[in-house]
Coordinates of C-alpha atoms in Angstrom, one line a residue:
M1 CA 84.8 -13.2 113.9
D2 CA 84.9 -16.2 116.2
G3 CA 82.7 -14.6 118.7
L4 CA 83.8 -13.8 122.3
L5 CA 81.5 -13.9 125.3
R6 CA 82.1 -12.5 128.7
V7 CA 80.3 -14.5 131.4
E8 CA 79.9 -13.6 135.0
G9 CA 79.0 -16.9 136.6
G10 CA 77.8 -18.2 140.0
K11 CA 74.2 -17.2 139.5
P12 CA 71.2 -19.6 139.0
L13 CA 69.5 -19.5 135.6
R14 CA 65.8 -19.0 136.0
G15 CA 63.0 -18.4 133.6
Q16 CA 61.4 -19.7 130.4
I17 CA 62.7 -20.3 126.9
N18 CA 61.4 -22.0 123.8
V19 CA 62.9 -24.7 121.6
R20 CA 61.9 -25.2 118.0
G21 CA 62.5 -28.0 115.5
A22 CA 65.5 -30.4 115.8
K23 CA 68.8 -29.5 114.2
N24 CA 69.2 -33.2 113.4
L25 CA 65.9 -33.3 111.4
V26 CA 65.2 -29.9 109.8
P27 CA 68.3 -29.8 107.4
K28 CA 67.6 -33.4 106.3
A29 CA 63.9 -32.6 105.6
M30 CA 65.1 -29.6 103.5
V31 CA 67.2 -32.0 101.4
A32 CA 64.2 -34.4 101.1
A33 CA 62.2 -31.5 99.5
L34 CA 64.5 -32.0 96.4
L35 CA 62.8 -35.3 95.8
G36 CA 59.4 -33.7 95.3
D37 CA 57.8 -32.5 92.1
T38 CA 55.9 -29.8 94.0
P39 CA 56.8 -27.3 96.7
S40 CA 57.3 -28.2 100.4
V41 CA 56.7 -26.3 103.6
I42 CA 58.4 -27.0 107.0
S43 CA 57.2 -25.3 110.2
N44 CA 58.8 -25.0 113.6
V45 CA 62.1 -24.3 111.9
P46 CA 64.9 -22.9 114.1
H47 CA 67.0 -19.9 113.0
I48 CA 70.4 -21.7 113.1
R49 CA 73.5 -21.7 111.0
D50 CA 72.8 -25.2 109.6
V51 CA 69.4 -24.0 108.2
E52 CA 71.2 -21.1 106.5
V53 CA 73.8 -23.5 105.0
V54 CA 71.3 -25.9 103.5
S55 CA 69.2 -22.9 102.2
G56 CA 72.3 -21.7 100.4
L57 CA 73.0 -25.1 99.0
L58 CA 69.4 -25.5 97.8
R59 CA 69.6 -22.1 96.1
V60 CA 72.8 -22.8 94.2
H61 CA 71.1 -25.9 92.9
G62 CA 68.2 -23.7 91.5
A63 CA 65.6 -24.2 94.2
T64 CA 63.6 -21.3 95.6
V65 CA 63.8 -21.0 99.4
D66 CA 61.8 -18.6 101.5
F67 CA 62.3 -18.5 105.3
D68 CA 60.2 -16.5 107.8
A69 CA 62.5 -16.7 110.7
K70 CA 60.1 -15.1 113.2
A71 CA 57.3 -17.5 112.3
G72 CA 59.7 -20.4 111.9
V73 CA 58.2 -21.4 108.5
L74 CA 60.3 -22.4 105.5
S75 CA 59.1 -23.1 102.0
I76 CA 61.1 -24.8 99.2
D77 CA 60.2 -25.0 95.5
P78 CA 62.5 -27.5 93.7
S79 CA 61.0 -27.2 90.3
A80 CA 64.0 -25.5 88.7
I81 CA 66.7 -27.8 90.1
E82 CA 70.0 -27.8 88.2
T83 CA 73.6 -29.0 88.7
A84 CA 75.8 -26.6 90.8
S85 CA 79.6 -26.3 90.6
S86 CA 81.8 -27.7 93.3
A87 CA 83.2 -24.3 94.1
S88 CA 79.7 -22.8 94.7
I89 CA 78.8 -25.8 96.9
N90 CA 82.0 -25.5 98.9
A91 CA 81.4 -21.7 99.4
H92 CA 78.1 -22.4 101.1
A93 CA 78.9 -25.7 102.9
G94 CA 82.3 -25.0 104.3
S95 CA 83.2 -27.9 106.6
S96 CA 79.6 -29.2 106.7
R97 CA 79.0 -32.8 105.5
I98 CA 75.5 -32.0 104.4
P99 CA 76.3 -31.9 100.6
I100 CA 76.8 -35.7 100.6
L101 CA 73.1 -36.1 101.4
F102 CA 72.2 -34.1 98.3
C103 CA 73.6 -36.8 96.1
G104 CA 70.7 -39.3 96.1
P105 CA 68.0 -36.7 95.4
L106 CA 70.1 -35.0 92.7
L107 CA 70.8 -38.3 91.0
H108 CA 67.1 -39.1 90.8
R109 CA 66.2 -35.6 89.6
L110 CA 69.1 -34.9 87.2
G111 CA 71.1 -38.1 86.8
R112 CA 74.2 -36.4 88.1
A113 CA 75.5 -34.7 91.2
T114 CA 78.7 -32.8 92.1
I115 CA 80.1 -32.1 95.5
P116 CA 83.6 -31.1 96.9
D117 CA 86.0 -34.0 97.5
L118 CA 85.5 -34.7 101.2
G119 CA 87.0 -38.2 101.0
G120 CA 89.5 -37.8 103.9
C121 CA 87.3 -35.6 106.1
H122 CA 85.6 -37.1 109.1
I123 CA 84.5 -36.1 112.5
G124 CA 84.9 -39.0 114.9
D125 CA 84.1 -42.2 113.1
R126 CA 82.0 -40.7 110.3
P127 CA 83.9 -41.0 107.0
V128 CA 82.3 -39.7 103.8
N129 CA 83.7 -42.7 101.9
F130 CA 81.0 -44.9 103.7
H131 CA 78.3 -42.7 102.2
L132 CA 79.9 -43.0 98.7
E133 CA 79.9 -46.8 99.1
I134 CA 76.2 -46.8 99.9
L135 CA 75.5 -44.7 96.7
R136 CA 77.6 -47.1 94.7
R137 CA 75.4 -50.0 96.0
F138 CA 72.4 -48.2 94.4
G139 CA 74.3 -48.0 91.1
A140 CA 75.8 -44.6 91.2
K141 CA 79.2 -44.1 89.5
V142 CA 81.7 -41.9 91.5
D143 CA 84.6 -40.2 89.9
R144 CA 87.2 -37.9 91.5
T145 CA 88.5 -35.2 89.3
D146 CA 89.7 -31.6 89.7
G147 CA 89.2 -31.7 93.5
A148 CA 85.6 -32.7 93.3
L149 CA 83.4 -35.8 93.4
H150 CA 81.2 -36.4 90.3
L151 CA 78.4 -38.9 90.6
T152 CA 76.3 -40.1 87.7
T153 CA 73.7 -42.8 87.0
N154 CA 74.9 -43.5 83.5
G155 CA 71.5 -42.8 82.2
R156 CA 69.9 -45.6 84.2
R157 CA 67.6 -45.4 87.2
L158 CA 69.1 -46.2 90.6
Q159 CA 68.3 -49.7 91.7
G160 CA 67.0 -50.9 95.1
T161 CA 69.6 -52.9 97.1
T162 CA 70.4 -54.6 100.4
I163 CA 72.5 -52.7 102.9
D164 CA 73.7 -54.1 106.3
L165 CA 75.1 -51.4 108.5
P166 CA 77.8 -52.6 111.0
Y167 CA 76.7 -49.9 113.4
P168 CA 73.4 -47.9 113.5
S169 CA 74.8 -44.8 111.9
V170 CA 72.4 -41.9 111.6
G171 CA 74.1 -40.4 108.6
A172 CA 74.2 -43.7 106.7
T173 CA 70.5 -44.4 107.5
E174 CA 69.6 -40.9 106.2
Q175 CA 71.7 -41.5 103.0
T176 CA 69.9 -44.8 102.4
L177 CA 66.4 -43.4 102.9
L178 CA 67.0 -40.3 100.7
T179 CA 68.3 -42.5 97.9
A180 CA 66.1 -45.6 98.2
V181 CA 62.7 -43.9 98.1
R182 CA 62.9 -43.3 94.3
A183 CA 65.1 -46.2 93.4
E184 CA 63.6 -49.0 91.3
G185 CA 62.6 -52.0 93.4
K186 CA 62.9 -52.7 97.1
T187 CA 65.7 -51.7 99.4
V188 CA 66.3 -53.5 102.7
L189 CA 68.4 -51.7 105.3
T190 CA 69.4 -53.7 108.4
G191 CA 71.2 -52.4 111.5
A192 CA 69.5 -49.0 110.9
A193 CA 69.4 -46.0 113.2
V194 CA 66.0 -45.4 114.7
E195 CA 66.4 -42.1 116.5
P196 CA 63.3 -39.9 116.7
E197 CA 64.7 -37.6 114.1
I198 CA 65.1 -40.6 111.7
I199 CA 61.4 -41.6 112.3
D200 CA 60.4 -37.9 111.7
L201 CA 62.3 -38.0 108.4
I202 CA 60.5 -41.2 107.5
D203 CA 57.2 -39.4 108.3
V204 CA 58.3 -36.6 105.9
L205 CA 59.1 -39.1 103.1
Q206 CA 55.8 -41.0 103.7
K207 CA 53.9 -37.7 103.3
M208 CA 55.6 -37.3 100.0
G209 CA 54.4 -40.7 98.8
A210 CA 57.2 -43.0 99.9
I211 CA 56.5 -46.6 101.1
I212 CA 58.6 -47.3 104.2
S213 CA 58.2 -49.8 107.0
V214 CA 60.3 -50.0 110.2
D215 CA 60.6 -53.3 112.0
T216 CA 61.5 -53.8 115.7
D217 CA 64.9 -55.4 114.8
R218 CA 66.3 -52.2 113.2
T219 CA 65.3 -53.3 109.7
I220 CA 63.9 -50.6 107.4
T221 CA 62.3 -51.7 104.1
I222 CA 61.8 -49.1 101.4
E223 CA 59.7 -49.8 98.2
G224 CA 60.8 -47.4 95.5
V225 CA 58.2 -45.2 93.8
D226 CA 58.3 -43.4 90.5
A227 CA 57.5 -39.9 91.8
L228 CA 57.1 -38.0 95.0
E229 CA 55.2 -34.8 95.9
G230 CA 56.0 -31.9 98.2
F231 CA 55.1 -32.1 101.9
N232 CA 53.8 -29.9 104.7
H233 CA 55.4 -30.9 108.0
R234 CA 56.0 -29.6 111.5
A235 CA 59.4 -30.6 112.7
I236 CA 59.8 -32.4 116.1
P237 CA 61.3 -30.3 118.9
D238 CA 65.1 -30.4 119.4
R239 CA 65.6 -32.8 122.3
I240 CA 69.4 -32.1 122.4
E241 CA 68.8 -28.4 123.0
A242 CA 66.2 -29.1 125.6
G243 CA 68.6 -31.5 127.4
S244 CA 71.4 -28.9 127.3
W245 CA 69.2 -26.2 129.0
A246 CA 68.1 -28.8 131.5
C247 CA 71.8 -29.4 132.4
A248 CA 72.3 -25.7 132.7
A249 CA 69.5 -25.4 135.2
L250 CA 70.9 -28.3 137.2
T251 CA 74.5 -27.1 137.2
T252 CA 73.7 -23.6 138.2
G253 CA 71.1 -24.5 140.8
G254 CA 68.4 -22.9 138.6
D255 CA 64.9 -23.5 137.3
I256 CA 64.2 -23.4 133.5
T257 CA 61.0 -24.2 131.7
V258 CA 61.7 -25.4 128.2
L259 CA 58.7 -24.7 126.1
G260 CA 58.4 -27.2 123.2
A261 CA 60.3 -30.0 125.0
R262 CA 58.6 -33.4 124.8
Q263 CA 58.7 -36.3 127.2
T264 CA 58.7 -39.3 124.9
A265 CA 61.8 -38.4 122.9
M266 CA 63.7 -37.5 126.1
S267 CA 62.8 -40.5 128.2
A268 CA 66.4 -41.8 128.6
F269 CA 67.6 -38.3 129.5
L270 CA 64.8 -37.7 132.1
N271 CA 65.7 -41.0 133.9
V272 CA 69.4 -39.9 134.2
F273 CA 68.4 -36.4 135.1
R274 CA 66.3 -37.7 138.0
K275 CA 69.0 -40.2 139.2
V276 CA 71.6 -37.4 139.4
G277 CA 69.2 -35.4 141.6
G278 CA 67.5 -33.1 139.2
A279 CA 63.7 -32.6 139.2
F280 CA 61.4 -32.0 136.3
E281 CA 57.7 -31.4 135.7
V282 CA 56.1 -32.4 132.4
K283 CA 53.6 -29.9 131.2
E284 CA 51.4 -29.7 128.1
E285 CA 53.5 -26.9 126.7
G286 CA 56.9 -28.2 127.7
I287 CA 59.1 -29.4 130.6
R288 CA 60.2 -27.6 133.7
F289 CA 63.7 -28.6 134.8
Y290 CA 65.1 -27.5 138.1
H291 CA 67.5 -28.2 141.0
P292 CA 65.3 -29.2 144.0
G293 CA 68.0 -28.4 146.5
G294 CA 70.4 -30.8 148.4
E295 CA 73.3 -32.8 147.0
L296 CA 73.5 -34.1 143.5
H297 CA 74.3 -37.8 143.2
S298 CA 77.2 -39.4 141.4
M299 CA 76.4 -42.2 138.9
A300 CA 77.7 -44.5 136.2
M301 CA 76.3 -44.3 132.7
E302 CA 77.1 -44.8 129.1
T303 CA 76.0 -43.2 125.9
N304 CA 74.4 -45.3 123.2
V305 CA 72.2 -45.1 120.1
H306 CA 68.5 -44.6 120.5
P307 CA 66.7 -45.6 122.7
G308 CA 69.8 -45.2 124.9
F309 CA 71.3 -42.0 126.4
M310 CA 72.3 -40.0 123.3
T311 CA 75.9 -38.9 122.9
D312 CA 74.9 -35.2 122.4
W313 CA 73.6 -35.1 126.0
Q314 CA 76.8 -36.5 127.4
Q315 CA 78.9 -33.3 127.4
P316 CA 76.4 -31.0 129.2
L317 CA 75.8 -33.8 131.7
V318 CA 79.5 -34.2 132.4
V319 CA 79.5 -30.5 133.5
A320 CA 76.6 -31.2 135.9
L321 CA 78.4 -34.3 137.3
T322 CA 81.3 -32.1 138.4
Q323 CA 78.9 -30.9 141.0
A324 CA 77.7 -34.3 142.2
K325 CA 79.0 -36.0 145.3
G326 CA 81.4 -39.0 144.8
L327 CA 82.8 -40.6 141.7
S328 CA 80.8 -40.6 138.5
I329 CA 81.7 -42.7 135.4
V330 CA 80.8 -41.8 131.9
H331 CA 81.5 -44.3 129.1
E332 CA 81.2 -42.8 125.6
T333 CA 80.4 -45.6 123.0
V334 CA 79.2 -43.5 120.0
Y335 CA 82.1 -41.2 119.1
E336 CA 85.6 -42.1 120.1
N337 CA 87.0 -38.5 120.5
R338 CA 84.2 -36.8 122.4
L339 CA 85.8 -36.5 125.9
G340 CA 88.7 -34.2 125.0
F341 CA 86.6 -31.2 125.9
T342 CA 87.1 -32.1 129.6
N343 CA 90.6 -30.6 129.6
A344 CA 89.1 -27.1 129.8
L345 CA 86.8 -28.2 132.6
N346 CA 89.8 -29.3 134.6
Q347 CA 91.3 -25.9 134.0
M348 CA 88.2 -24.5 135.6
G349 CA 88.6 -26.6 138.7
A350 CA 87.0 -29.9 137.8
N351 CA 88.6 -33.3 138.6
I352 CA 88.1 -35.5 135.5
Q353 CA 90.4 -38.3 134.5
L354 CA 90.1 -40.0 131.1
Y355 CA 90.7 -43.7 130.5
R356 CA 91.1 -46.0 127.5
E357 CA 89.1 -48.9 129.2
C358 CA 85.3 -49.4 129.0
L359 CA 84.7 -48.5 132.6
T360 CA 81.0 -49.3 132.9
G361 CA 81.7 -53.0 132.4
A362 CA 80.1 -53.2 128.9
E363 CA 82.8 -53.7 126.2
C364 CA 82.3 -51.3 123.3
R365 CA 83.8 -51.1 119.8
F366 CA 86.5 -48.6 121.1
G367 CA 87.7 -50.8 123.9
A368 CA 90.6 -52.3 122.0
R369 CA 91.4 -49.2 119.9
N370 CA 93.4 -47.1 122.3
Y371 CA 90.9 -44.2 122.5
Y372 CA 90.3 -42.2 125.7
H373 CA 86.6 -42.8 125.8
S374 CA 85.7 -43.2 129.5
A375 CA 85.8 -40.5 132.1
V376 CA 85.9 -40.6 135.9
I377 CA 84.5 -37.4 137.5
A378 CA 85.2 -36.7 141.2
G379 CA 83.0 -34.2 142.8
P380 CA 81.7 -31.9 143.9
T381 CA 84.4 -29.4 142.8
P382 CA 83.8 -25.6 142.7
L383 CA 84.4 -24.2 139.3
H384 CA 86.2 -20.9 138.8
G385 CA 86.1 -18.5 135.8
S386 CA 88.6 -19.0 133.1
D387 CA 89.5 -18.1 129.4
I388 CA 88.3 -21.1 127.3
V389 CA 88.0 -21.8 123.6
V390 CA 84.9 -23.6 122.1
P391 CA 86.0 -26.9 120.4
D392 CA 82.8 -27.8 118.7
L393 CA 79.0 -27.3 118.9
R394 CA 78.1 -29.5 121.9
G395 CA 81.4 -29.0 123.7
G396 CA 80.9 -25.3 123.3
F397 CA 77.5 -25.2 124.9
S398 CA 79.0 -27.3 127.7
Y399 CA 81.7 -24.7 128.3
L400 CA 79.0 -22.1 128.4
I401 CA 77.2 -24.0 131.1
A402 CA 80.5 -24.4 133.1
A403 CA 81.2 -20.6 132.8
L404 CA 77.6 -19.8 134.0
A405 CA 78.1 -22.1 137.0
A406 CA 81.7 -20.9 137.8
E407 CA 82.5 -18.2 140.3
G408 CA 84.1 -15.2 138.7
I409 CA 84.5 -14.0 135.1
S410 CA 85.0 -16.3 132.1
H411 CA 85.8 -15.4 128.5
V412 CA 84.4 -18.0 126.1
K413 CA 85.9 -17.6 122.6
G414 CA 84.5 -19.2 119.4
I415 CA 80.8 -18.9 120.4
N416 CA 79.8 -18.5 116.8
L417 CA 80.0 -22.3 116.6
I418 CA 77.1 -22.5 119.1
D419 CA 75.0 -20.6 116.5
R420 CA 75.1 -23.8 114.4
G421 CA 72.7 -25.7 116.7
Y422 CA 71.3 -23.4 119.4
A423 CA 68.8 -20.9 117.9
D424 CA 68.9 -17.4 119.4
F425 CA 70.9 -18.6 122.3
M426 CA 72.0 -15.1 123.4
D427 CA 68.3 -14.0 123.7
K428 CA 67.6 -17.1 125.7
L429 CA 70.5 -16.4 128.0
Y430 CA 69.1 -12.8 128.6
A431 CA 65.7 -14.3 129.2
L432 CA 67.2 -16.5 132.0
D433 CA 68.9 -13.5 133.5
A434 CA 72.4 -14.7 132.7
Q435 CA 75.1 -12.1 133.2
V436 CA 76.7 -12.3 129.8
Q437 CA 78.1 -9.8 127.3
R438 CA 79.0 -10.5 123.7
L439 CA 82.3 -8.7 123.1
E440 CA 82.8 -9.4 119.4

């Protein structure tokens, strides 16, 4: 079932919810547990689809995984790790790209790894072939046979290397870290991503016994070690989910306290939220986000890698900007195809035009590549209920925000996609007194 949600909009969201650990950290920390010779424990774990996917992948590789969803505590014992078949991996992973991150740890533990052949699959500008090239740099041999990728070390230990990323890719940085920590010698990674979730993954690896230093110029140096131990780690809160609920409060004229939200990781978001006209109150237990009354303000902004305004905040913010007075400009510089979701917003009454040019004045890597990666949003425009289909995780939650703000009834199809990254979101909607009903 795709999941169908009936939403009666036009009512402010008010109340209190809780966010747990970051979707962009927890699955990667689970993969890191494969590198340890002893069990690991992760707390503050959200009950989301991605955690279920990685748990299944760990189990088919012989690991023991126990998850107390209510307490948010997950334990992993990797002592019986073994090679899994491509078919078993594919059955658990589906369209997820997470199996590619298993390769480094499995090559260290077993000398071999098998994953489905994902060579032509990418979302935005995230090709799997780039990950394979990084693994080759460490000395892995990659063969494609029978619809699968077979990686081996040819009986030799992987070797430290030098990698210069042309763009601060989060996935490529994760791949390098998970492979370099047990490679022989030193690995120097330049142009690395330094998002808070990356730093938290580095904290996990350091607890395991890794030696990793991060310089101010996006250079990460990893000194390989012979063995790693398990870890005990509390995951950082999900700043993407916190920002999504903040935009829901602003767009609906509501007041939402997000328990677990932390100011430092959300600094760029909080600045933009305030410029648009939102208000927030930082508390010890979280952050209260609310609409203080009056008009919202139009603005020009662009997404960027950390410490900039992250791309995953862009889509819910665009929905809020449909209610701001004047012309707003959003320039997407991280993923080239992330503004297509605005078509459904126009169907609901928004006035959004897409352009190929870099409209904020700063030329980005998509400027000469004919992608519609800038948006001009004219507002405020009242939104009205509509039948809409979720395109992806972040776009889907943005559609949910629009439906909650719109006058009338909306039917949002495909909400199962939202389960991938927003834990217990239906319970949270009920807690905020949203008028919603899951029909299938």
